[in-house]
Short mmCIF file of C-alpha atoms in Angstrom, two decimals:
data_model
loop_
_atom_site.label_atom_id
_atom_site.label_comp_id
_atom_site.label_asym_id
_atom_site.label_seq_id
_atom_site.Cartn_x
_atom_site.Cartn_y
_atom_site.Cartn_z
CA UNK T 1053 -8.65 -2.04 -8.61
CA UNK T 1054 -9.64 -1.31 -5.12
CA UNK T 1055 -8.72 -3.63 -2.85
CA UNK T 1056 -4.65 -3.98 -2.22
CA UNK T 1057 -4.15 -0.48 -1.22
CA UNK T 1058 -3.74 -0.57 2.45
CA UNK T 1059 -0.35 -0.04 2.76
CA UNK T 1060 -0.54 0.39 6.21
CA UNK T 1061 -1.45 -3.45 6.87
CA UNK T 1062 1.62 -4.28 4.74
CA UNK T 1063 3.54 -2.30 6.80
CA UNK T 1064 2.93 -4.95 9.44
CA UNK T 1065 4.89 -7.41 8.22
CA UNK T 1066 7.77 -5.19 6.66
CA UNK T 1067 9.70 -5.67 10.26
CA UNK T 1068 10.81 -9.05 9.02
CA UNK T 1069 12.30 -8.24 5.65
CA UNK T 1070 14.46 -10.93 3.78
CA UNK T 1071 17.44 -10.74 1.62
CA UNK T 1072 15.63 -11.49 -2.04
CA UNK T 1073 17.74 -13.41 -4.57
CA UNK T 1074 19.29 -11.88 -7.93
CA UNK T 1075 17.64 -12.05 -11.13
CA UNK T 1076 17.40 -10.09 -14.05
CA UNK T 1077 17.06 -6.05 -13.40
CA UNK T 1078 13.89 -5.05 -15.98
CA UNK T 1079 11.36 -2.46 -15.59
CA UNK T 1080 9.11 -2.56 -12.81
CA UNK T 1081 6.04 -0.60 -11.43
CA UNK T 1082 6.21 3.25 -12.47
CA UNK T 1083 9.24 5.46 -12.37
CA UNK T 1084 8.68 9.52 -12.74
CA UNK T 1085 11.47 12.17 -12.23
CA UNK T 1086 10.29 15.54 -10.82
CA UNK T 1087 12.12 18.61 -10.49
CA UNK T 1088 12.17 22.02 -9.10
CA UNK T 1089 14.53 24.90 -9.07
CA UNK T 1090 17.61 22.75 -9.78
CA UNK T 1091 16.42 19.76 -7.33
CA UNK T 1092 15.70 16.38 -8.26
CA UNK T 1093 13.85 13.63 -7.11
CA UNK T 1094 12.70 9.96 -8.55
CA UNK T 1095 9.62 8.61 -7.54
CA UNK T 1096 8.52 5.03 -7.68
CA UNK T 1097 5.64 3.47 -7.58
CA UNK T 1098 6.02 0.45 -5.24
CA UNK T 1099 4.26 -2.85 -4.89
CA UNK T 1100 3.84 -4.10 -1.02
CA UNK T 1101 4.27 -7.62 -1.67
CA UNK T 1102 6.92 -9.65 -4.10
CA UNK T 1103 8.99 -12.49 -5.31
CA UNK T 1104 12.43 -13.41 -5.11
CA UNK T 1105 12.54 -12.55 -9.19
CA UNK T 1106 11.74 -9.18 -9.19
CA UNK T 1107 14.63 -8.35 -7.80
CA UNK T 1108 17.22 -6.19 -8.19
CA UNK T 1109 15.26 -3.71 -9.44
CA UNK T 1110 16.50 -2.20 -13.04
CA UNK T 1111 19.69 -0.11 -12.85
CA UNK T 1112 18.12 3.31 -13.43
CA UNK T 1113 16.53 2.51 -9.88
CA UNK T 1114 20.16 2.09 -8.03
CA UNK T 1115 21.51 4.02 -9.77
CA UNK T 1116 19.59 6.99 -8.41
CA UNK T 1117 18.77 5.47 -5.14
CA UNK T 1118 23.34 5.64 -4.60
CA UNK T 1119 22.78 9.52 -5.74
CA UNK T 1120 19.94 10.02 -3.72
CA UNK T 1121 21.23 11.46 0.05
CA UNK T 1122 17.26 10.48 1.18
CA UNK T 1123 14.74 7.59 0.67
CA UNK T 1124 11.35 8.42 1.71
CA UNK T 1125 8.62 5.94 2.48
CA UNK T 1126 4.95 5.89 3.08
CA UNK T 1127 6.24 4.04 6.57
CA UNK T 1128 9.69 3.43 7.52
CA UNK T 1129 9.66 -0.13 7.99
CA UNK T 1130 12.27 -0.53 10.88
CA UNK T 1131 10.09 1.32 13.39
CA UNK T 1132 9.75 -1.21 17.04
CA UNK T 1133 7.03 -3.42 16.85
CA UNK T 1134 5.56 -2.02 20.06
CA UNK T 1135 4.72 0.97 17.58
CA UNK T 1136 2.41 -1.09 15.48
CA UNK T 1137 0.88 -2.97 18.61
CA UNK T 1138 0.22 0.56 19.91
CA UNK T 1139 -1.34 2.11 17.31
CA UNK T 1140 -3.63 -1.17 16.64
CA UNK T 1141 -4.29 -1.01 20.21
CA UNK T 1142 -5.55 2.46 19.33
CA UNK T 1143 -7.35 2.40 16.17
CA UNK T 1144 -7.87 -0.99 15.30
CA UNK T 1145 -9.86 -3.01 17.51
CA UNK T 1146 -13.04 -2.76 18.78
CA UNK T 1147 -14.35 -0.94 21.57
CA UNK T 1148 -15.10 -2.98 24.51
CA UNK T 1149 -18.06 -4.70 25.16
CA UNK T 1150 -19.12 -4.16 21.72
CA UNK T 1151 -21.53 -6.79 19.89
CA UNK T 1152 -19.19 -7.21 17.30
CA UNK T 1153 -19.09 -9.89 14.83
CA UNK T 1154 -21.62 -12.01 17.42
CA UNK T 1155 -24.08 -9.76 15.76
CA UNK T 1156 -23.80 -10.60 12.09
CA UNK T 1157 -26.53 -12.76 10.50
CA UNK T 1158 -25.68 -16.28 10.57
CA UNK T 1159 -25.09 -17.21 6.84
CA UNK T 1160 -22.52 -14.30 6.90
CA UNK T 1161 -21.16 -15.04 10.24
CA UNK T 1162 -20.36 -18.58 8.73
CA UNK T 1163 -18.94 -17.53 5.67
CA UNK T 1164 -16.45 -15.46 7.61
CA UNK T 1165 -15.35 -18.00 9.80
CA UNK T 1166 -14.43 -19.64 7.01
CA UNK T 1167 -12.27 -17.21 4.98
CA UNK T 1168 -10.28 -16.75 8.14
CA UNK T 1169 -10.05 -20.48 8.54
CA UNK T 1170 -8.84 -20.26 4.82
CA UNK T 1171 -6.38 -17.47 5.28
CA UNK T 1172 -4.70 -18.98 8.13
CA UNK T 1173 -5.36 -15.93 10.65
CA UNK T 1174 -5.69 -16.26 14.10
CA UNK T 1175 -9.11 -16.15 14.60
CA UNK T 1176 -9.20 -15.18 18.63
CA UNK T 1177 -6.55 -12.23 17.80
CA UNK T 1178 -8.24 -10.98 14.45
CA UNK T 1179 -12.21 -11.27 15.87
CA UNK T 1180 -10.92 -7.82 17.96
CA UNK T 1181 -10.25 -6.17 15.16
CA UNK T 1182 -12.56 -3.68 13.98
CA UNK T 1183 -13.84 -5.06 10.13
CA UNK T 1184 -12.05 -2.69 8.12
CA UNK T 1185 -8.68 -3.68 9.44
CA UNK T 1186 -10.40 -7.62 9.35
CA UNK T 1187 -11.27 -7.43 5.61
CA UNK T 1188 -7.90 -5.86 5.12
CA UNK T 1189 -6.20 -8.55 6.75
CA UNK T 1190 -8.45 -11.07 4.41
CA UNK T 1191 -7.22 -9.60 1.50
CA UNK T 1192 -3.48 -9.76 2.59
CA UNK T 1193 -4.17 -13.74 2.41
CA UNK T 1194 -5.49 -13.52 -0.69
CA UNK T 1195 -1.92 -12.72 -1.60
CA UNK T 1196 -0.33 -14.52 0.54
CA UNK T 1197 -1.86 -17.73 -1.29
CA UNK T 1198 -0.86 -16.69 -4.43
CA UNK T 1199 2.93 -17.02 -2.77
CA UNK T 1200 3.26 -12.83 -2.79
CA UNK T 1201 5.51 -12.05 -0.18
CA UNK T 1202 5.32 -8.97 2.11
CA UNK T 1203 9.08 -9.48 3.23
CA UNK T 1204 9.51 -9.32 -0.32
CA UNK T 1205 8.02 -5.41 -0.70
CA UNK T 1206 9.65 -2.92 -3.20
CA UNK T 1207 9.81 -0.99 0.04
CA UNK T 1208 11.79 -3.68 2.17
CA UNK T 1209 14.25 -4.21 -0.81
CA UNK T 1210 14.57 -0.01 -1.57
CA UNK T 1211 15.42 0.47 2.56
CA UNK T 1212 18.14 -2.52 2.55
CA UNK T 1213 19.90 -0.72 -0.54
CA UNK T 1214 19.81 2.57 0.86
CA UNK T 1215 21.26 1.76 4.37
CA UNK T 1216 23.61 -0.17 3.15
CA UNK T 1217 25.00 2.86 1.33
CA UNK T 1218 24.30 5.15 4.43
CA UNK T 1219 21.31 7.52 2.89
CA UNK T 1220 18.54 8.28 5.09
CA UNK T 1221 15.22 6.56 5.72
CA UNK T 1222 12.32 9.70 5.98
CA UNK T 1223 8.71 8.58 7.26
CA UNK T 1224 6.47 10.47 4.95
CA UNK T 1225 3.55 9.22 7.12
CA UNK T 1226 2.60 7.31 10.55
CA UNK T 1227 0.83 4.22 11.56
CA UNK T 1228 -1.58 6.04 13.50
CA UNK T 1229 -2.48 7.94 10.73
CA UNK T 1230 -2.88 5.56 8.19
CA UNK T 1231 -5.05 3.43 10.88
CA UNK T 1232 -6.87 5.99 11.68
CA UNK T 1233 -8.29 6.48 8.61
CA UNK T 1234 -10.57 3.06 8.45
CA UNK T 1235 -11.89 4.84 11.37
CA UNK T 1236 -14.01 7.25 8.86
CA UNK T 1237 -16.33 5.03 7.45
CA UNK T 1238 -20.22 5.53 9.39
CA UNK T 1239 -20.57 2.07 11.34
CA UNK T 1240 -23.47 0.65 9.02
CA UNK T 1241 -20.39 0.78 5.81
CA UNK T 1242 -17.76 -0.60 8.04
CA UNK T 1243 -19.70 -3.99 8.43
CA UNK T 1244 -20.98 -3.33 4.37
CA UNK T 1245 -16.97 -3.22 3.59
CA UNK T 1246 -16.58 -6.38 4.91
CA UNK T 1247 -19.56 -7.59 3.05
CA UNK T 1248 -18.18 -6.26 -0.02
CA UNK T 1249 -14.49 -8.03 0.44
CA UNK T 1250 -15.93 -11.64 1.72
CA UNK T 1251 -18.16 -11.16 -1.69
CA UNK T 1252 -15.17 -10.63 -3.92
CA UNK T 1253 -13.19 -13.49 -1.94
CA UNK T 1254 -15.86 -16.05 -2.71
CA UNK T 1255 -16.47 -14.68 -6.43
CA UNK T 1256 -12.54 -15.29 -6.80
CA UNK T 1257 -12.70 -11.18 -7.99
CA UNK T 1258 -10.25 -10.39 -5.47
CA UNK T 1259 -7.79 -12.90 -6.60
CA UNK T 1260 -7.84 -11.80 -10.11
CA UNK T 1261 -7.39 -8.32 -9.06
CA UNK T 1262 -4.30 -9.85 -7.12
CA UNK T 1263 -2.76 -11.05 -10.08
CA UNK T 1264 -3.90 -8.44 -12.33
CA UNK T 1265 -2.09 -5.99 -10.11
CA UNK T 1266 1.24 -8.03 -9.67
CA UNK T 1267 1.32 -8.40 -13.33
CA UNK T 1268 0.77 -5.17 -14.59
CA UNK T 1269 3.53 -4.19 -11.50
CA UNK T 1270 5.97 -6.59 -13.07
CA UNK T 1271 6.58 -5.51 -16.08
CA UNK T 1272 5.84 -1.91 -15.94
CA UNK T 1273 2.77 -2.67 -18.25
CA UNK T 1274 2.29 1.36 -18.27
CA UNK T 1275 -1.84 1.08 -19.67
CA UNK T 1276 -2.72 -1.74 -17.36
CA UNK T 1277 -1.69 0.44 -14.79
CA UNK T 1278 -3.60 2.84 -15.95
CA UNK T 1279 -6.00 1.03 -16.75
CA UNK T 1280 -6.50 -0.51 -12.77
CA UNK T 1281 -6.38 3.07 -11.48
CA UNK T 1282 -9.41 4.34 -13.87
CA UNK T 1283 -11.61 1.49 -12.63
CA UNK T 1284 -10.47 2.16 -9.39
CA UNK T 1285 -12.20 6.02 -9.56
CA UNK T 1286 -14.97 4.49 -10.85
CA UNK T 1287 -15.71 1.92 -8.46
CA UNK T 1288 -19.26 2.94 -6.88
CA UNK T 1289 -18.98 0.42 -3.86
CA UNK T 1290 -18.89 1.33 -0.27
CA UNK T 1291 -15.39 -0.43 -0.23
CA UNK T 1292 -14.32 1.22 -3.59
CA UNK T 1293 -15.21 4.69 -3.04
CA UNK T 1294 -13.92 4.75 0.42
CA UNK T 1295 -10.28 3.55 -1.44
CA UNK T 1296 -10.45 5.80 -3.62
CA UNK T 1297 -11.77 9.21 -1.69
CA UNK T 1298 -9.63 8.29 1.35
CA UNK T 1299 -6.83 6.01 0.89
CA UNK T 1300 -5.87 7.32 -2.05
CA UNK T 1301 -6.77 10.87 -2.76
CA UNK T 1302 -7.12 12.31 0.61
CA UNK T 1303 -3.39 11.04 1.40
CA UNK T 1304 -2.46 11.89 -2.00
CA UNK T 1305 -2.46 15.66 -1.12
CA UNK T 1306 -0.13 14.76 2.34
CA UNK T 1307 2.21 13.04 0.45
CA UNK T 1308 2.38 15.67 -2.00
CA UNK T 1309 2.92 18.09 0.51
CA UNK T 1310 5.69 16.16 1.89
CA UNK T 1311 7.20 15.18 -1.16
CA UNK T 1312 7.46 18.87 -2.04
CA UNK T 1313 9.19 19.97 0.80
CA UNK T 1314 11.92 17.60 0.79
CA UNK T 1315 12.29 17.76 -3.19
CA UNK T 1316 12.70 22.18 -2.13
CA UNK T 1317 15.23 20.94 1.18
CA UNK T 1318 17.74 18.37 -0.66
CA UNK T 1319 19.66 18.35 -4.02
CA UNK T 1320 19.05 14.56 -4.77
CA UNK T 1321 16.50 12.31 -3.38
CA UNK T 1322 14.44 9.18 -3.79
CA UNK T 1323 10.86 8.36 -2.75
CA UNK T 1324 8.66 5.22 -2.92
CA UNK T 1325 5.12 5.00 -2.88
CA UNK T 1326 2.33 2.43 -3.42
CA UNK T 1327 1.88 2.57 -7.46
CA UNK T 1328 -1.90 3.52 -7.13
CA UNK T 1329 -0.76 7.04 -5.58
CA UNK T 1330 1.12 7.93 -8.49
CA UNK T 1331 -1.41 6.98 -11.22
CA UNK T 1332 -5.19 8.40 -12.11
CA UNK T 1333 -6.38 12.07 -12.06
CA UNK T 1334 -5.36 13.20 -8.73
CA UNK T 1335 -2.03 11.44 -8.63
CA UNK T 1336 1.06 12.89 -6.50
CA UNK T 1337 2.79 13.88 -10.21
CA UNK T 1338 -0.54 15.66 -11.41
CA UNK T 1339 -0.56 17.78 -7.35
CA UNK T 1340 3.12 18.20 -8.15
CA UNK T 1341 2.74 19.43 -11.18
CA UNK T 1342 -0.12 22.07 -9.93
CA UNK T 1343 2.53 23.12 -7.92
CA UNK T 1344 4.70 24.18 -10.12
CA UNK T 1345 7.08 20.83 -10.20
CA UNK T 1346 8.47 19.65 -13.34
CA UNK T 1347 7.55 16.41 -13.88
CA UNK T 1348 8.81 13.27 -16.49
CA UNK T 1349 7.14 9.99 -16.42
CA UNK T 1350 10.14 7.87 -17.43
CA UNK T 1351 7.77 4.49 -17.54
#
């Protein structure tokens, strides 16, 4: 699994967060419990879209979310919109006067068109966008027509619960870092990225890594999940290796970090992160437990 890791982009659309509807609490994602020097903390792995069934969440979840006198987040999804239009201002689009997509061969110019025809993006806003925050955007939709919900995150359902009780919302990263980071790839790779993610689009590979994902997500299917993260290291692609060496790994180690010092601060807390970041063989658990952090994987 590569592709739906960009939790950044799904922290777009997190502003607008609905109230989901009840259903039966069962397993979901991953759930770990780490501890250190009489501290504890649960960590979940999240998914950054949803449906109105997966919620609430199973009891184990609230029940240590009410304990819990923090949530942290990848992004806290209340920040002012004028944040995100800043910081794609900044590291999103591309730099003026800039050939852009005019200079892509005309078979693949076409074919692009298309897909954002098919997603339903605005193409005069998302044509300024630099291709690794386009093909991001083009997988979103691949979602999005499945009927996966980003107002329906595990994050935008974990933040109502927790300020409703009065614990605290803790940013465990930043837009501009997480968009700065599709700034790394050389220039030839950004435009083969995009290649790579209109390819799996047409081949209907990136839907059935959609709904592989969701699935394996929805019932806490512990070796699919396992499973997705092993291909994931072992994806060879521009696209894939990029994932995997940046998005995941590289902010693996922050969010370790961070983790560690609020699990050494505070008595009880929470923290949520995409699922991927807590699975494969550098995982947040595994840097934890380098660290010297006790750690339980509960499912």
């Amino acid at each position: 699994m590569r592709r739906p890791l960009f939790a950044f982009l799904f922290s777009l659309l997190w502003l607008l967060a609905s109230t989901a509807s009840a259903a039966a609490a069962t397993e979901r994602g991953a759930l770990f419990k780490v501890s250190l020097d009489g501290h504890e903390m649960h960590l979940f792995g999240t998914l950054h879209v949803g449906l109105p069934e997966f919620y609430p969440l199973e009891p184990r979840i609230a029940e240590a979310l009410g304990q819990a006198s923090t949530l942290a987040l990848e992004l806290d999804p209340a920040q002012p919109q004028r944040e995100l239009l800043r910081a794609v201002r900044e590291h999103g689009m591309l730099d003026p006067g800039a050939a852009g997509y005019d200079a892509m061969e005309a078979q693949q110019r076409a074919l692009l068109d298309k897909l954002i025809e098919q997603g339903r993006l605005d193409a005069s806003r998302v044509m300024t966008f630099k291709p690794v925050l386009l093909a991001t955007l083009l997988t979103l939709a691949e979602y999005t027509k499945q009927g996966y919900r980003t107002d329906l995150s595990s994050e935008a359902w974990l933040v109502r619960q927790a300020r409703a009780q009065g614990a605290r919302v803790l940013e465990l990263e930043s837009l501009d870092r997480q968009l700065s980071l599709l700034d790394r790839l050389a220039e030839p790779d950004r435009w083969r990225f995009l290649d790579e993610m209109m390819a799996a689009i047409v081949s209907g590979a990136q839907r059935r890594e959609a709904r592989n994902m969701v699935q394996a997500w929805r019932s806490a299917d512990r070796e699919a999940l396992d499973a997705i993260a092993a291909r994931c290291e072992l994806d060879a692609s521009v696209s894939g290796s990029f994932v995997n060496r940046v998005l995941l790994k590289e902010r693996n180690a922050g969010l370790a970090n961070s983790l560690l010092d609020l699990l050494r601060r505070e008595p009880k807390t929470f923290a949520a992160v995409g699922v991927l970041h807590l699975l494969g063989s550098e995982s947040v658990p595994k840097l934890l437990q380098e660290k010297g952090v006790q750690v339980e994987r509960i499912y």
